[in-house]
């Protein structure tokens, strides 16, 4: 969903709640296992894998340890290839944001990047929401371009969700059932993909996906390579759940329950769209790469699957419309702030910053609704042209200046 669709969806849920609240007395809601006690949040282990995930707002040590292990694996891989002791190659980081069907922009840009012959192999790839669905394809390289293109040019509402009635606002966990999306994820996120992610993880590369632990109200970064390399028989299923959870717009799409254990006791965490906290991330601000002791050239590439200019709309003088537009405005501002945060962190750490986003020059026929194939194909082609024509990358967010592009 776009930010505006999300805002209006939330307002529809609120309206339904007001209308049928009187019907709720004594009625049941979907059951779940006990949530993790607050004091045990950071000790809960999915599948018992210690480095399967990190809380982004916690201290940096756990992720620093993982980064150091990744460096050691990279050095070992270089040694095995006969290149031990050589100068480290430049490290490229890719962050892909949320944006619903606007993800077609990022898919087109990535495939066009391959066509230019300049697409790097990324040291780290991160994704949130629709960016989480793009991230595994981007991480694994050009061999997965055809699948990425297929996902974002053949998507339709029926492949994403099944709408529920308004009573779902009270008696269920979301207004839509995303079982169709789960089927799409299972088709592409198969054992072959998972094994390929494990191989790249062993070379020192990282694939990180963001969700929101709604019980704890905390951002979670999932270490997909560690899951893939664990060999745990349930790891592939957890990978698929994480992808689905990252795209689970609260209230609109059903949340995903993640099973965990603490001291032998079983609990369930309720996870939703990572964009509920941050619509994109590169790495936590608490990690300062300039102090890592590892000297290498670094480049950050940020794909924001959204426009960054204000979208004008003549507002009807109605409560739901006004509130919906206000929420939409807040979400757009949140996305802007995520970009600014990433820009300043990159500058602090000496990482070259590059930003791509949907520009004011993008035009298409009016959307007929969410996941309109004609709209998505048009946006895919726009992203493809932006990079093949050398127009994609901006050196700073437009809110800070002209956003000068690469020559």
Coordinates of C-alpha atoms in Angstrom, one line a residue:
X1 CA 0.0 0.0 0.0
X2 CA 1.1 3.6 -0.5
X3 CA 1.3 5.9 2.5
X4 CA -2.0 7.5 1.5
X5 CA -3.7 4.1 1.1
X6 CA -2.4 3.2 4.5
X7 CA -3.7 6.4 6.1
X8 CA -7.2 5.9 4.6
X9 CA -7.2 2.3 5.5
X10 CA -6.5 3.2 9.1
X11 CA -9.4 5.7 9.1
X12 CA -11.7 3.1 7.6
X13 CA -10.8 0.8 10.5
X14 CA -11.4 3.6 13.0
X15 CA -14.8 4.4 11.5
X16 CA -15.8 0.7 11.6
X17 CA -14.8 0.6 15.2
X18 CA -17.0 3.5 16.1
X19 CA -20.0 2.1 14.2
X20 CA -20.0 -1.4 15.6
X21 CA -18.4 -0.9 19.0
X22 CA -21.7 -1.7 20.7
X23 CA -21.6 -5.2 19.2
X24 CA -18.4 -6.2 20.8
X25 CA -19.4 -7.0 24.4
X26 CA -18.6 -10.6 25.2
X27 CA -17.3 -11.4 21.8
X28 CA -14.0 -13.3 21.2
X29 CA -10.9 -12.1 19.3
X30 CA -8.2 -14.3 17.6
X31 CA -6.2 -16.3 20.2
X32 CA -2.5 -16.2 20.6
X33 CA 0.1 -17.7 22.9
X34 CA 1.3 -15.5 25.8
X35 CA 3.4 -12.5 24.7
X36 CA 7.0 -12.3 25.9
X37 CA 7.2 -10.7 29.3
X38 CA 8.7 -7.2 29.1
X39 CA 11.8 -8.1 31.1
X40 CA 12.6 -11.0 28.8
X41 CA 12.2 -9.2 25.4
X42 CA 15.8 -9.3 24.5
X43 CA 16.4 -12.8 25.8
X44 CA 13.7 -14.4 23.6
X45 CA 15.3 -16.5 20.9
X46 CA 13.6 -17.5 17.6
X47 CA 14.5 -21.1 16.9
X48 CA 17.2 -20.8 19.6
X49 CA 19.6 -19.0 17.1
X50 CA 21.4 -16.3 19.1
X51 CA 22.2 -14.0 16.2
X52 CA 19.0 -14.5 14.2
X53 CA 17.9 -11.0 15.0
X54 CA 18.8 -7.8 16.8
X55 CA 16.7 -5.0 18.4
X56 CA 17.8 -1.9 16.5
X57 CA 17.3 0.4 19.5
X58 CA 19.5 -1.7 21.8
X59 CA 23.2 -1.1 22.4
X60 CA 25.4 -1.6 19.4
X61 CA 27.6 -4.5 20.7
X62 CA 25.6 -7.4 19.4
X63 CA 25.5 -6.0 15.8
X64 CA 29.1 -4.9 16.1
X65 CA 30.0 -8.5 17.0
X66 CA 28.1 -9.7 14.0
X67 CA 29.8 -7.2 11.7
X68 CA 33.2 -8.3 13.0
X69 CA 32.3 -12.0 12.3
X70 CA 31.2 -11.0 8.8
X71 CA 34.6 -9.3 8.3
X72 CA 36.4 -12.5 9.4
X73 CA 34.3 -14.6 7.0
X74 CA 35.1 -12.1 4.2
X75 CA 38.8 -12.4 5.0
X76 CA 38.6 -16.2 5.1
X77 CA 36.8 -16.3 1.7
X78 CA 39.5 -14.0 0.2
X79 CA 42.2 -16.4 1.6
X80 CA 40.4 -19.4 0.1
X81 CA 40.4 -17.7 -3.3
X82 CA 44.1 -16.8 -3.1
X83 CA 43.6 -13.1 -2.4
X84 CA 44.5 -13.0 1.3
X85 CA 46.2 -9.9 2.6
X86 CA 45.2 -7.8 -0.4
X87 CA 43.5 -4.4 -0.2
X88 CA 39.9 -4.6 0.7
X89 CA 37.5 -3.9 -2.2
X90 CA 35.1 -1.0 -1.8
X91 CA 32.0 -2.0 0.3
X92 CA 28.6 -1.1 -1.1
X93 CA 25.5 -1.0 1.1
X94 CA 21.9 -1.0 -0.3
X95 CA 18.8 0.1 1.6
X96 CA 15.4 -0.4 0.1
X97 CA 12.4 1.4 1.6
X98 CA 8.8 0.6 1.9
X99 CA 6.1 1.9 -0.4
X100 CA 3.7 -0.8 -1.4
X101 CA 3.1 -1.1 -5.1
X102 CA 5.7 1.8 -5.5
X103 CA 8.2 -1.0 -5.1
X104 CA 8.0 -1.4 -8.8
X105 CA 10.2 1.6 -9.0
X106 CA 13.0 -0.1 -7.0
X107 CA 12.6 -3.3 -9.0
X108 CA 13.0 -1.4 -12.3
X109 CA 16.0 0.5 -11.0
X110 CA 17.8 -2.6 -9.8
X111 CA 17.2 -4.4 -13.1
X112 CA 18.3 -1.3 -15.1
X113 CA 21.4 -1.1 -12.9
X114 CA 22.4 -4.6 -14.1
X115 CA 21.9 -3.4 -17.7
X116 CA 24.4 -0.6 -17.2
X117 CA 27.1 -3.0 -16.1
X118 CA 27.9 -0.9 -13.0
X119 CA 25.8 -2.7 -10.4
X120 CA 28.1 -3.7 -7.5
X121 CA 27.9 -6.8 -5.3
X122 CA 26.5 -5.4 -2.0
X123 CA 28.2 -6.1 1.3
X124 CA 25.0 -5.3 3.1
X125 CA 21.4 -5.2 1.8
X126 CA 18.5 -4.0 4.0
X127 CA 14.8 -3.9 3.4
X128 CA 11.6 -2.8 5.0
X129 CA 8.0 -3.6 3.9
X130 CA 8.0 -3.8 0.1
X131 CA 11.7 -3.2 0.3
X132 CA 12.0 -6.4 2.3
X133 CA 10.4 -8.3 -0.6
X134 CA 12.9 -6.7 -3.0
X135 CA 16.0 -7.2 -0.8
X136 CA 16.7 -10.9 -1.2
X137 CA 16.6 -10.6 -5.0
X138 CA 18.9 -7.6 -4.9
X139 CA 21.2 -9.4 -2.5
X140 CA 21.6 -12.4 -4.7
X141 CA 22.5 -10.4 -7.8
X142 CA 21.5 -10.4 -11.5
X143 CA 20.6 -14.1 -11.6
X144 CA 17.4 -13.1 -9.8
X145 CA 16.5 -10.1 -11.9
X146 CA 14.0 -12.0 -14.0
X147 CA 12.1 -13.1 -10.8
X148 CA 12.2 -9.6 -9.4
X149 CA 10.8 -8.2 -12.6
X150 CA 8.1 -10.8 -12.6
X151 CA 7.0 -10.1 -9.1
X152 CA 6.6 -6.4 -9.6
X153 CA 5.1 -6.4 -13.1
X154 CA 2.5 -9.2 -12.6
X155 CA 1.3 -8.3 -9.1
X156 CA -2.4 -7.8 -8.5
X157 CA -4.6 -7.3 -5.4
X158 CA -5.7 -11.0 -5.6
X159 CA -2.0 -12.0 -5.2
X160 CA -1.6 -9.9 -2.1
X161 CA -4.7 -10.1 0.0
X162 CA -8.4 -11.2 0.4
X163 CA -10.5 -8.4 1.9
X164 CA -12.5 -9.2 5.0
X165 CA -15.8 -7.5 6.0
X166 CA -16.0 -4.5 8.3
X167 CA -16.7 -6.7 11.3
X168 CA -13.0 -7.7 11.0
X169 CA -12.2 -4.4 12.6
X170 CA -13.5 -5.8 15.9
X171 CA -13.5 -9.6 15.6
X172 CA -10.3 -10.2 13.7
X173 CA -6.7 -9.0 13.6
X174 CA -6.8 -7.0 10.3
X175 CA -9.1 -5.9 7.5
X176 CA -7.4 -8.3 5.0
X177 CA -6.1 -11.8 4.9
X178 CA -2.6 -11.9 3.3
X179 CA -2.6 -15.7 2.7
X180 CA -2.2 -14.9 -1.1
X181 CA 0.9 -12.9 -0.4
X182 CA 2.3 -15.8 1.7
X183 CA 1.8 -18.1 -1.3
X184 CA 3.7 -15.6 -3.5
X185 CA 6.5 -15.4 -1.0
X186 CA 6.8 -19.2 -0.7
X187 CA 7.0 -19.5 -4.5
X188 CA 10.0 -17.2 -4.7
X189 CA 11.6 -17.6 -1.3
X190 CA 12.3 -21.3 -1.8
X191 CA 15.0 -23.6 -0.6
X192 CA 17.2 -22.7 -3.5
X193 CA 17.1 -19.0 -2.7
X194 CA 17.7 -19.8 1.0
X195 CA 20.7 -21.9 0.3
X196 CA 22.1 -19.1 -2.0
X197 CA 21.7 -16.6 0.9
X198 CA 23.6 -19.0 3.2
X199 CA 26.5 -19.2 0.8
X200 CA 26.8 -15.5 0.5
X201 CA 26.6 -15.1 4.3
X202 CA 29.6 -17.4 4.6
X203 CA 31.5 -15.0 2.4
X204 CA 30.9 -12.2 4.9
X205 CA 27.8 -10.6 3.3
X206 CA 24.7 -9.6 5.2
X207 CA 21.0 -9.5 4.3
X208 CA 18.9 -7.6 7.0
X209 CA 15.1 -7.2 7.1
X210 CA 13.2 -4.9 9.4
X211 CA 10.0 -5.6 11.3
X212 CA 8.2 -4.1 14.3
X213 CA 7.7 -6.1 17.5
X214 CA 4.4 -4.6 18.3
X215 CA 4.2 -6.0 21.9
X216 CA 7.5 -4.4 22.7
X217 CA 7.0 -1.5 20.3
X218 CA 10.6 -2.0 19.2
X219 CA 12.3 -2.2 15.8
X220 CA 13.8 -5.6 15.0
X221 CA 16.5 -6.3 12.4
X222 CA 16.5 -9.9 11.2
X223 CA 19.8 -11.5 10.2
X224 CA 18.5 -13.6 7.3
X225 CA 22.0 -15.0 6.4
X226 CA 22.4 -16.4 9.9
X227 CA 19.0 -18.1 9.6
X228 CA 19.9 -19.6 6.3
X229 CA 23.3 -20.8 7.5
X230 CA 21.9 -22.3 10.7
X231 CA 20.6 -25.5 9.1
X232 CA 17.5 -25.4 11.4
X233 CA 14.6 -27.3 9.8
X234 CA 12.2 -24.4 10.5
X235 CA 14.5 -21.6 9.4
X236 CA 13.0 -21.3 5.9
X237 CA 9.5 -21.0 7.3
X238 CA 10.7 -18.3 9.7
X239 CA 12.4 -16.4 6.7
X240 CA 9.0 -16.4 4.9
X241 CA 7.2 -15.2 8.0
X242 CA 9.7 -12.3 8.4
X243 CA 9.1 -11.2 4.8
X244 CA 5.4 -11.3 5.3
X245 CA 5.6 -9.5 8.7
X246 CA 7.7 -6.7 7.2
X247 CA 4.9 -6.0 4.8
X248 CA 2.1 -6.4 7.3
X249 CA 0.6 -2.9 7.3
X250 CA -1.0 -2.6 10.8
X251 CA -4.8 -2.7 10.8
X252 CA -4.9 -3.4 7.0
X253 CA -2.9 -6.6 6.7
X254 CA -2.8 -9.3 9.4
X255 CA 0.2 -9.4 11.7
X256 CA 2.5 -12.4 11.8
X257 CA 3.1 -14.4 15.0
X258 CA 6.7 -15.4 15.7
X259 CA 7.3 -18.3 18.1
X260 CA 10.1 -17.8 20.6
X261 CA 11.3 -19.4 23.8
X262 CA 12.6 -18.0 27.1
X263 CA 14.0 -20.5 29.7
X264 CA 12.1 -23.3 28.1
X265 CA 8.8 -21.5 28.1
X266 CA 7.0 -20.8 24.7
X267 CA 5.7 -17.4 23.8
X268 CA 4.6 -15.6 20.7
X269 CA 5.7 -12.2 19.4
X270 CA 3.3 -10.1 17.2
X271 CA 5.2 -8.6 14.3
X272 CA 4.0 -6.0 11.8
X273 CA 5.4 -3.7 9.1
X274 CA 8.9 -2.4 9.9
X275 CA 7.7 0.9 8.5
X276 CA 5.6 1.4 11.6
X277 CA 8.9 2.6 13.1
X278 CA 11.3 3.3 10.2
X279 CA 10.6 3.1 6.5
X280 CA 14.2 2.4 5.7
X281 CA 17.5 1.8 7.5
X282 CA 21.1 1.4 6.6
X283 CA 22.5 0.4 10.0
X284 CA 21.7 1.6 13.6
X285 CA 23.0 5.1 14.4
X286 CA 24.8 3.7 17.4
X287 CA 27.3 2.0 15.1
X288 CA 30.1 4.4 14.0
X289 CA 31.9 2.8 11.1
X290 CA 34.6 5.4 11.3
X291 CA 35.7 3.8 14.5
X292 CA 35.6 0.2 13.3
X293 CA 39.3 0.0 12.7
X294 CA 38.6 -1.4 9.2
X295 CA 39.8 1.0 6.5
X296 CA 38.0 0.7 3.2
X297 CA 36.0 2.8 0.7
X298 CA 32.3 2.6 1.4
X299 CA 29.2 3.6 -0.6
X300 CA 25.6 3.7 0.5
X301 CA 22.8 3.4 -2.0
X302 CA 19.3 4.3 -0.8
X303 CA 16.2 3.5 -2.8
X304 CA 13.1 5.4 -1.6
X305 CA 10.0 3.8 -3.2
X306 CA 8.1 7.1 -2.9
X307 CA 8.0 10.6 -4.1
X308 CA 9.7 13.2 -1.9
X309 CA 7.7 16.3 -3.1
X310 CA 4.5 17.2 -1.3
X311 CA 1.4 15.6 -3.0
X312 CA -1.3 18.2 -3.3
X313 CA -4.9 17.3 -2.7
X314 CA -8.0 19.4 -2.3
X315 CA -9.4 18.2 1.0
X316 CA -13.1 17.6 1.7
X317 CA -14.3 19.1 4.9
X318 CA -15.1 15.7 6.4
X319 CA -13.7 14.2 9.6
X320 CA -12.5 10.9 8.1
X321 CA -11.0 12.7 5.1
X322 CA -9.2 15.3 7.2
X323 CA -7.8 12.7 9.6
X324 CA -6.7 10.4 6.8
X325 CA -4.8 13.1 5.0
X326 CA -3.2 14.2 8.3
X327 CA -2.0 10.6 8.9
X328 CA -0.8 10.4 5.3
X329 CA 1.2 13.7 5.8
X330 CA 2.8 12.3 9.0
X331 CA 3.9 9.1 7.2
X332 CA 5.4 11.1 4.4
X333 CA 7.3 13.2 6.9
X334 CA 8.5 10.1 8.7
X335 CA 10.0 8.8 5.4
X336 CA 11.7 12.1 4.8
X337 CA 13.2 12.0 8.3
X338 CA 14.5 8.4 7.7
X339 CA 16.3 9.7 4.7
X340 CA 17.8 12.6 6.6
X341 CA 18.9 10.4 9.4
X342 CA 20.7 8.0 6.9
X343 CA 22.3 10.9 5.1
X344 CA 23.8 12.4 8.3
X345 CA 24.9 9.0 9.6
X346 CA 26.6 8.3 6.3
X347 CA 28.4 11.6 6.4
X348 CA 29.6 11.0 10.0
X349 CA 31.0 7.7 9.0
X350 CA 32.6 8.7 5.7
X351 CA 30.2 6.6 3.6
X352 CA 29.4 8.1 0.2
X353 CA 25.7 8.8 0.0
X354 CA 23.5 8.1 -3.0
X355 CA 19.7 8.5 -3.1
X356 CA 17.1 7.4 -5.7
X357 CA 13.5 8.3 -5.5
X358 CA 10.4 8.8 -7.6
X359 CA 10.7 12.2 -9.2
X360 CA 8.2 14.8 -10.2
X361 CA 8.8 13.8 -13.8
X362 CA 7.0 10.5 -13.3
X363 CA 3.6 10.4 -15.0
X364 CA 1.2 7.6 -15.6
X365 CA -2.5 6.9 -16.1
X366 CA -4.6 7.3 -13.0
X367 CA -4.4 4.2 -10.7
X368 CA -7.5 2.1 -10.7
X369 CA -6.7 0.9 -7.2
X370 CA -4.0 -0.8 -5.2
X371 CA -1.5 -3.0 -7.1
X372 CA -2.7 -1.7 -10.5
X373 CA -0.6 -3.6 -13.0
X374 CA -0.6 -0.8 -15.6
X375 CA 0.6 1.6 -13.0
X376 CA 3.3 -0.7 -11.6
X377 CA 4.6 -1.5 -15.1
X378 CA 4.8 2.2 -15.9
X379 CA 6.7 2.8 -12.6
X380 CA 9.0 -0.2 -13.3
X381 CA 9.9 1.3 -16.7
X382 CA 10.5 4.7 -15.1
X383 CA 12.9 3.3 -12.5
X384 CA 14.7 1.3 -15.3
X385 CA 15.1 4.5 -17.4
X386 CA 16.2 6.6 -14.5
X387 CA 19.3 4.6 -14.0
X388 CA 20.1 3.6 -17.5
X389 CA 19.9 7.3 -18.5
X390 CA 22.1 8.3 -15.6
X391 CA 19.4 10.2 -13.7
X392 CA 18.9 8.0 -10.7
X393 CA 21.4 8.9 -8.0
X394 CA 21.3 12.2 -5.9
X395 CA 24.1 13.1 -3.6
X396 CA 21.9 14.7 -0.9
X397 CA 18.2 14.7 0.0
X398 CA 16.3 17.3 -1.9
X399 CA 15.1 18.9 1.3
X400 CA 18.7 20.0 1.9
X401 CA 19.5 21.5 -1.5
X402 CA 19.3 20.8 -5.2
X403 CA 20.0 17.1 -4.7
X404 CA 22.8 17.2 -7.3
X405 CA 23.1 14.0 -9.3
X406 CA 26.1 11.9 -10.4
X407 CA 27.5 13.1 -13.8

